[in-house]
C-alpha positions as a Markdown table, in Angstrom:
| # | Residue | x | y | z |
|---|---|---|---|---|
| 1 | Unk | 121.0 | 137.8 | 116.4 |
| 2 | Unk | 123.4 | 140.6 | 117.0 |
| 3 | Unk | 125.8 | 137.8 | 118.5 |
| 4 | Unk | 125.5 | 135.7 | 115.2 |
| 5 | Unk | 126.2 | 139.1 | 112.7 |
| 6 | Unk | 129.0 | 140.0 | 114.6 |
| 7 | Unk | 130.5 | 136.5 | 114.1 |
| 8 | Unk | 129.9 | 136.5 | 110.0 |
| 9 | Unk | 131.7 | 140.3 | 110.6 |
| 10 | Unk | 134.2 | 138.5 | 112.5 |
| 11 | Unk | 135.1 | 135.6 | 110.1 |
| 12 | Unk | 133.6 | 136.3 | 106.9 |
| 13 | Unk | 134.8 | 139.6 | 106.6 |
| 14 | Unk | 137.8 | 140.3 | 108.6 |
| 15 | Unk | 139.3 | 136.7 | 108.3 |
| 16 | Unk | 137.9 | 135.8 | 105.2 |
| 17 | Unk | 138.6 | 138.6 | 103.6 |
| 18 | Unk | 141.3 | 141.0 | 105.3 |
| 19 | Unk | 143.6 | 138.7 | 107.1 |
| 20 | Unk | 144.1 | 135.8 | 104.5 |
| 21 | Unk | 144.5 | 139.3 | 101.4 |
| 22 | Unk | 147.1 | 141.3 | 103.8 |
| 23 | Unk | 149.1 | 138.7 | 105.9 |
| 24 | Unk | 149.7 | 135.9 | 103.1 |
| 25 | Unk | 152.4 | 134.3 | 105.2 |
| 26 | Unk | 151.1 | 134.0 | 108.5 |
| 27 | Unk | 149.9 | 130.6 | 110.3 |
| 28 | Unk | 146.4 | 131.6 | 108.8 |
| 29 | Unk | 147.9 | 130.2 | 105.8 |
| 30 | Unk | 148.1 | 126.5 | 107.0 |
| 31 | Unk | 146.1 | 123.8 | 105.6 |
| 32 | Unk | 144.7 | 123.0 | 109.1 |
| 33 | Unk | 143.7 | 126.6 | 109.7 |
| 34 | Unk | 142.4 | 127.1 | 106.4 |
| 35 | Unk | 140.2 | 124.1 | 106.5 |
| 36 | Unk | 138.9 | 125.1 | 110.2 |
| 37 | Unk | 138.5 | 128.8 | 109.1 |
| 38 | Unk | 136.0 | 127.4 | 106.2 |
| 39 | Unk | 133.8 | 125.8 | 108.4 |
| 40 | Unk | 133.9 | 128.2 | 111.0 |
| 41 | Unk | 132.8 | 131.0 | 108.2 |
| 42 | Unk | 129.7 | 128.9 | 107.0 |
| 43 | Unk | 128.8 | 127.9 | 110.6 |
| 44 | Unk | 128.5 | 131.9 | 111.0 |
| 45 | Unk | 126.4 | 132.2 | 107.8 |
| 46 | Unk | 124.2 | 129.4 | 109.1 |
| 47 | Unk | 123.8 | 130.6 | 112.6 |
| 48 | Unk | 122.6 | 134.4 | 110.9 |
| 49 | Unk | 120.6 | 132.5 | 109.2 |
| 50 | Unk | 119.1 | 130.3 | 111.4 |
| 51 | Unk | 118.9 | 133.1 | 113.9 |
| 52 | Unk | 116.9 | 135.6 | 111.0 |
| 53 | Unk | 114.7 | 132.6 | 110.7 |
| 54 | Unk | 113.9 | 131.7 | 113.8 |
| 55 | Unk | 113.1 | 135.2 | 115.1 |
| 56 | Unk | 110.4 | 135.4 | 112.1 |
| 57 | Unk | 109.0 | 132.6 | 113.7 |
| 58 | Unk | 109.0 | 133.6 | 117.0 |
| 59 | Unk | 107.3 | 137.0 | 115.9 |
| 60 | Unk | 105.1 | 134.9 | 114.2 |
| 61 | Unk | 103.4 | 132.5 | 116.7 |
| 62 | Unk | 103.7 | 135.8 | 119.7 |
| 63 | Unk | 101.4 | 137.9 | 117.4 |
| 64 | Unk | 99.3 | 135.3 | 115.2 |
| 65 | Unk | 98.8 | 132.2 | 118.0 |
| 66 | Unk | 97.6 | 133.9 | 120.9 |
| 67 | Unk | 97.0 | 130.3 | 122.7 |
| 68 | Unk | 100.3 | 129.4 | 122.2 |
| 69 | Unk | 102.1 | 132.1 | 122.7 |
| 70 | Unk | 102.3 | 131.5 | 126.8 |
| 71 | Unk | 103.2 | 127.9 | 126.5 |
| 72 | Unk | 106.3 | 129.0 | 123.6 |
| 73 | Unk | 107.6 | 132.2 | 124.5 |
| 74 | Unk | 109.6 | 131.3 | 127.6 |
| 75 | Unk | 113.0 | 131.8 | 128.4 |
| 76 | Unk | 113.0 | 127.8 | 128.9 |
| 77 | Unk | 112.5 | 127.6 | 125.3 |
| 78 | Unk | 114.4 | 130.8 | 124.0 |
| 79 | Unk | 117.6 | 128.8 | 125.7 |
| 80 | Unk | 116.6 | 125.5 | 124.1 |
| 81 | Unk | 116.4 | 127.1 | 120.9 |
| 82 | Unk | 119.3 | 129.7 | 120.7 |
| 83 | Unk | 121.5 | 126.4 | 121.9 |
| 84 | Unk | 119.6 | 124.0 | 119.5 |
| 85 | Unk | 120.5 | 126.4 | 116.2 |
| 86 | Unk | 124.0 | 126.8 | 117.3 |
| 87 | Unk | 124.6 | 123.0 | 117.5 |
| 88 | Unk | 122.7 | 122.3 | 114.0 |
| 89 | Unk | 124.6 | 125.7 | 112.2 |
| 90 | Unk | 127.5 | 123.6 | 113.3 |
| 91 | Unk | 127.2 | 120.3 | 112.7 |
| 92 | Unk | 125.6 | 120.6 | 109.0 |
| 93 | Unk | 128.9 | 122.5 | 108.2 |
| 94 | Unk | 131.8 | 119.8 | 109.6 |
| 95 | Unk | 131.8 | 118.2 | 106.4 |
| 96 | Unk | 133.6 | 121.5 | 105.0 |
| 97 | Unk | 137.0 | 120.6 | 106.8 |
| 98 | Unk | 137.0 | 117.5 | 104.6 |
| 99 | Unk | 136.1 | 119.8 | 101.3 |
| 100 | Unk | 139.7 | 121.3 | 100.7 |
| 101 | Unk | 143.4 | 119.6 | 100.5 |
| 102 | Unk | 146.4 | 121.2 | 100.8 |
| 103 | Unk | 148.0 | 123.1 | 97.7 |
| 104 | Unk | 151.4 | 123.0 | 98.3 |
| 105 | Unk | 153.9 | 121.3 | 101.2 |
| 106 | Unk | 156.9 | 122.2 | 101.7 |
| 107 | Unk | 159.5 | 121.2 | 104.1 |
| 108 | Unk | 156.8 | 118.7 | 105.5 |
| 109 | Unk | 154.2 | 121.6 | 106.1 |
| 110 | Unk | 150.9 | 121.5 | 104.1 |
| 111 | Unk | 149.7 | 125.2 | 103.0 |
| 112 | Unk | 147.0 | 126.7 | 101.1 |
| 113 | Unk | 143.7 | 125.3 | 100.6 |
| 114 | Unk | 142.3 | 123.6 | 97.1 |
| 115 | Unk | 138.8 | 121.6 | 97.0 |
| 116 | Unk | 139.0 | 118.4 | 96.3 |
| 117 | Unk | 138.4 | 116.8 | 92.7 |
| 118 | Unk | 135.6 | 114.9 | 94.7 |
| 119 | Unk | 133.6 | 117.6 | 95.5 |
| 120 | Unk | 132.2 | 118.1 | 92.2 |
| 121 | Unk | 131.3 | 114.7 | 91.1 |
| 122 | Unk | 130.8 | 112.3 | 93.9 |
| 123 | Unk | 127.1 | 112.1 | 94.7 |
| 124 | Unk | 128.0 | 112.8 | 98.3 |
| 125 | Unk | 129.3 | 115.6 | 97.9 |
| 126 | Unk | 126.8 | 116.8 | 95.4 |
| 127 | Unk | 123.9 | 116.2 | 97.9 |
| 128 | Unk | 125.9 | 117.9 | 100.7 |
| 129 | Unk | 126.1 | 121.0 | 98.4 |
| 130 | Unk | 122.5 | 120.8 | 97.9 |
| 131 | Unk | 121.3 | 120.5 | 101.2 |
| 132 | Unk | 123.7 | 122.9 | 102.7 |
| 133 | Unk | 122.5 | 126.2 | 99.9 |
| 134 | Unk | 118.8 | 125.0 | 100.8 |
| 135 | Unk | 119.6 | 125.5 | 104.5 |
| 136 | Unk | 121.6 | 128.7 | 103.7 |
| 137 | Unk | 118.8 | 130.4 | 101.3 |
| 138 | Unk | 116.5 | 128.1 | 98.9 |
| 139 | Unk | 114.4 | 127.3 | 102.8 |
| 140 | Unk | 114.9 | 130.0 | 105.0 |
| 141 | Unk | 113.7 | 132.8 | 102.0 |
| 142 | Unk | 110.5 | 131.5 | 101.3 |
| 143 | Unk | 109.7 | 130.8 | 104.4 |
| 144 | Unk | 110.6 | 134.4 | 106.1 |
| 145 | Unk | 108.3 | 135.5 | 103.1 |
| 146 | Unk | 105.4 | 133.1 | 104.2 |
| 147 | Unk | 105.4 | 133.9 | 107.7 |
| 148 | Unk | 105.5 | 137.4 | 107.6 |
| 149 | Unk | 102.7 | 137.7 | 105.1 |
| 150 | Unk | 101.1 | 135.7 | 107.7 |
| 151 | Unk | 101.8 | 138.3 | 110.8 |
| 152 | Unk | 101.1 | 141.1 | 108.6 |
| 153 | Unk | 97.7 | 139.6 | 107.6 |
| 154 | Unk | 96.9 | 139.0 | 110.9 |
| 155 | Unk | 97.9 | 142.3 | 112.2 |
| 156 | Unk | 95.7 | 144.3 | 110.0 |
| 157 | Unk | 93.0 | 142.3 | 110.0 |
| 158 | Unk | 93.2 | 142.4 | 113.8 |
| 159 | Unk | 93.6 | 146.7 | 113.0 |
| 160 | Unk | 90.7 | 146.5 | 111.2 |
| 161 | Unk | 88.2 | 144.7 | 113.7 |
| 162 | Unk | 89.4 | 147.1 | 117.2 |
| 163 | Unk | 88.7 | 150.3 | 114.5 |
| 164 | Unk | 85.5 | 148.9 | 113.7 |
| 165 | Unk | 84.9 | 148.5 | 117.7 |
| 166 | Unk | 86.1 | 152.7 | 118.3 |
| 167 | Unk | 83.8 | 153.2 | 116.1 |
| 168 | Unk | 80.8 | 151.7 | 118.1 |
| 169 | Unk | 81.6 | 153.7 | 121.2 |
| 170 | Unk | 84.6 | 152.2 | 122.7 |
| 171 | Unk | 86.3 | 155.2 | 123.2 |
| 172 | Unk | 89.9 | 156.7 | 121.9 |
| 173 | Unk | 91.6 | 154.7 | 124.7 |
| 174 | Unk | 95.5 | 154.3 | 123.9 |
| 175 | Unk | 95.8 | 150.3 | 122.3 |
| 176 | Unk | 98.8 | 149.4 | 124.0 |
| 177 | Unk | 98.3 | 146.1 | 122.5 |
| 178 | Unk | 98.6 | 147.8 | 118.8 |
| 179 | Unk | 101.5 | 149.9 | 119.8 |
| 180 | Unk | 103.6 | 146.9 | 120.7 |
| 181 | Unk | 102.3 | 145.1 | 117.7 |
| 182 | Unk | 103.4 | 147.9 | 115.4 |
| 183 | Unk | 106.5 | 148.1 | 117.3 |
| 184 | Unk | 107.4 | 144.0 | 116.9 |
| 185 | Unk | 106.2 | 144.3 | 112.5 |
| 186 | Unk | 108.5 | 147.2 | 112.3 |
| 187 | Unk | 111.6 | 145.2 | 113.6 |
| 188 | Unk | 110.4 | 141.7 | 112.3 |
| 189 | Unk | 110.2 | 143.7 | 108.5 |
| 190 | Unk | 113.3 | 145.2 | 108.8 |
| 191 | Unk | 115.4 | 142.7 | 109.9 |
| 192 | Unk | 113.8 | 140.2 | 107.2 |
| 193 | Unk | 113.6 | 142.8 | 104.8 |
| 194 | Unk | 117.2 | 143.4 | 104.9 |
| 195 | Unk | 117.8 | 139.4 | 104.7 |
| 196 | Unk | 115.2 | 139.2 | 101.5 |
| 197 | Unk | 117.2 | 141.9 | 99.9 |
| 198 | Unk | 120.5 | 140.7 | 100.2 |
| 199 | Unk | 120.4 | 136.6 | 99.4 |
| 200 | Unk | 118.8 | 136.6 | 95.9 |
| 201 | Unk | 121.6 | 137.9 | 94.3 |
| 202 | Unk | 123.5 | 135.7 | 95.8 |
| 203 | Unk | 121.2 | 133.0 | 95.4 |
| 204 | Unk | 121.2 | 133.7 | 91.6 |
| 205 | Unk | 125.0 | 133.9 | 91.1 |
| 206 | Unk | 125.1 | 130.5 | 92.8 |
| 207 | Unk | 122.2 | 128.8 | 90.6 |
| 208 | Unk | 123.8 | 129.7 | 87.4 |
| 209 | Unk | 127.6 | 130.0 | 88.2 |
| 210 | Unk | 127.5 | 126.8 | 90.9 |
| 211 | Unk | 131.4 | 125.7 | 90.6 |
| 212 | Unk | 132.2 | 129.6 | 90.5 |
| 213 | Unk | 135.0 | 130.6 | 93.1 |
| 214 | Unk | 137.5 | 133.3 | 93.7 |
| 215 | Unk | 140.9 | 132.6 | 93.8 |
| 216 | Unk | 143.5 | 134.4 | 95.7 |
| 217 | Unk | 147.0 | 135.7 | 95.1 |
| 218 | Unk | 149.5 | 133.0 | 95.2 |
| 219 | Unk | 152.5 | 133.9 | 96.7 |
| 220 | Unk | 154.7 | 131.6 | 94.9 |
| 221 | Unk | 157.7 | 132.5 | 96.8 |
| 222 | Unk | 156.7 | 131.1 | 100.3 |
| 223 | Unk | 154.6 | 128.8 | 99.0 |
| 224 | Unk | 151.1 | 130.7 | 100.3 |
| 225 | Unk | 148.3 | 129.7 | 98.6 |
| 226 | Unk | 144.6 | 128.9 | 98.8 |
| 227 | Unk | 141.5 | 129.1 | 97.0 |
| 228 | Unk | 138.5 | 130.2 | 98.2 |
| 229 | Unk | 134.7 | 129.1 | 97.2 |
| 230 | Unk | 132.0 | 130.8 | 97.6 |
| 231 | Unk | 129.3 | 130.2 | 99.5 |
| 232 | Unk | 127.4 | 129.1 | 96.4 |
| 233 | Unk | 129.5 | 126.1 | 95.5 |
């Protein structure tokens, strides 16, 4: 999960944002690079995601499914997943090169980035738009919520029944069980917390403003410009 944050840091932020504002005439400015650099930024988004997600449910089935928990948490399977959610982040996202065209060419050299007039009315691309926000937020948010009222549930009603038992005589022996379950709600709740808190706005803005994007400064003397959508769109 770290790995995945410090790629949207990485690409969203610092190319997304710093590079492509502060060097408007570097080869980040090619139509090539441009295109790449906007899959590359929602691959990111999708692997954080992905990686939020899948960490819920990890905490999920090691706290909650006792039974299962010896036959899933491996580190056969922790591979087979890490690899499995950076191959889907990535392939759902490959249709994004094909989303922008360039905006200007000069001397034979495309620059700039522009979305493509199809984008907002072929059916295609309608339905990839769809199903790429619903991977991004409208799935992963109502699921996080399920499965952690789920562990939390289980976690107090498990609470509940050893205090019941300490009352009957079983001692105050330290529950080194509780302690690590306490320990796993507190990171689980705080790393999905923070992911609960953040997406609805963003969630919103793209519901009701869905072709919204922000546009760069062009620089109209070297011919450097792009558009930029947002990950609503």
């Amino acid at each position: 999960m770290a790995f995945a944050e410090t790629l949207v840091c990485v690409f969203n932020a610092t190319f997304g944002n710093v590079f492509l504002y502060h060097f408007p005439r570097s080869f980040l400015a090619h139509t090539s690079i441009c295109r790449l650099g906007a899959v590359i930024q929602r691959t990111s988004v999708q692997f954080s995601v992905s990686s939020a997600v899948s960490f819920t449910i990890d905490r999920c089935i090691a706290i909650c499914c006792q039974k299962l928990k010896t036959k899933y948490c491996t580190k056969r399977n922790a591979e087979f997943i890490i690899s499995t959610v950076c191959a889907f982040s990535f392939l759902t996202h490959v249709p994004a090169y094909f989303q922008y065209e360039s905006l200007y060419v000069v001397d034979g050299v495309q620059w700039g980035c522009r979305t493509i007039t199809q984008y907002y009315s072929s059916p295609a691309w309608q339905t990839y738009r769809w199903l790429s926000n619903s991977l991004v937020a409208y799935v992963p948010l109502p699921l996080m919520l399920l499965l952690n009222y789920l562990t939390a549930r289980h976690i107090l009603m498990v609470s509940k029944a050893r205090r019941a038992l300490k009352r009957h005589g079983c001692g105050e022996v330290r529950d080194l069980e509780m302690t690590n379950r306490r320990t796993s709600i507190v990171l689980l709740f705080a790393i999905s917390g923070t992911f609960i808190a953040l997406w609805p706005p963003a969630m919103i803005i793209g519901f009701f403003l869905p072709n919204s994007s922000q546009s760069l400064p062009t620089t109209t003397g070297s011919h450097c410009s792009w558009e930029i959508e947002s990950q609503f769109c």
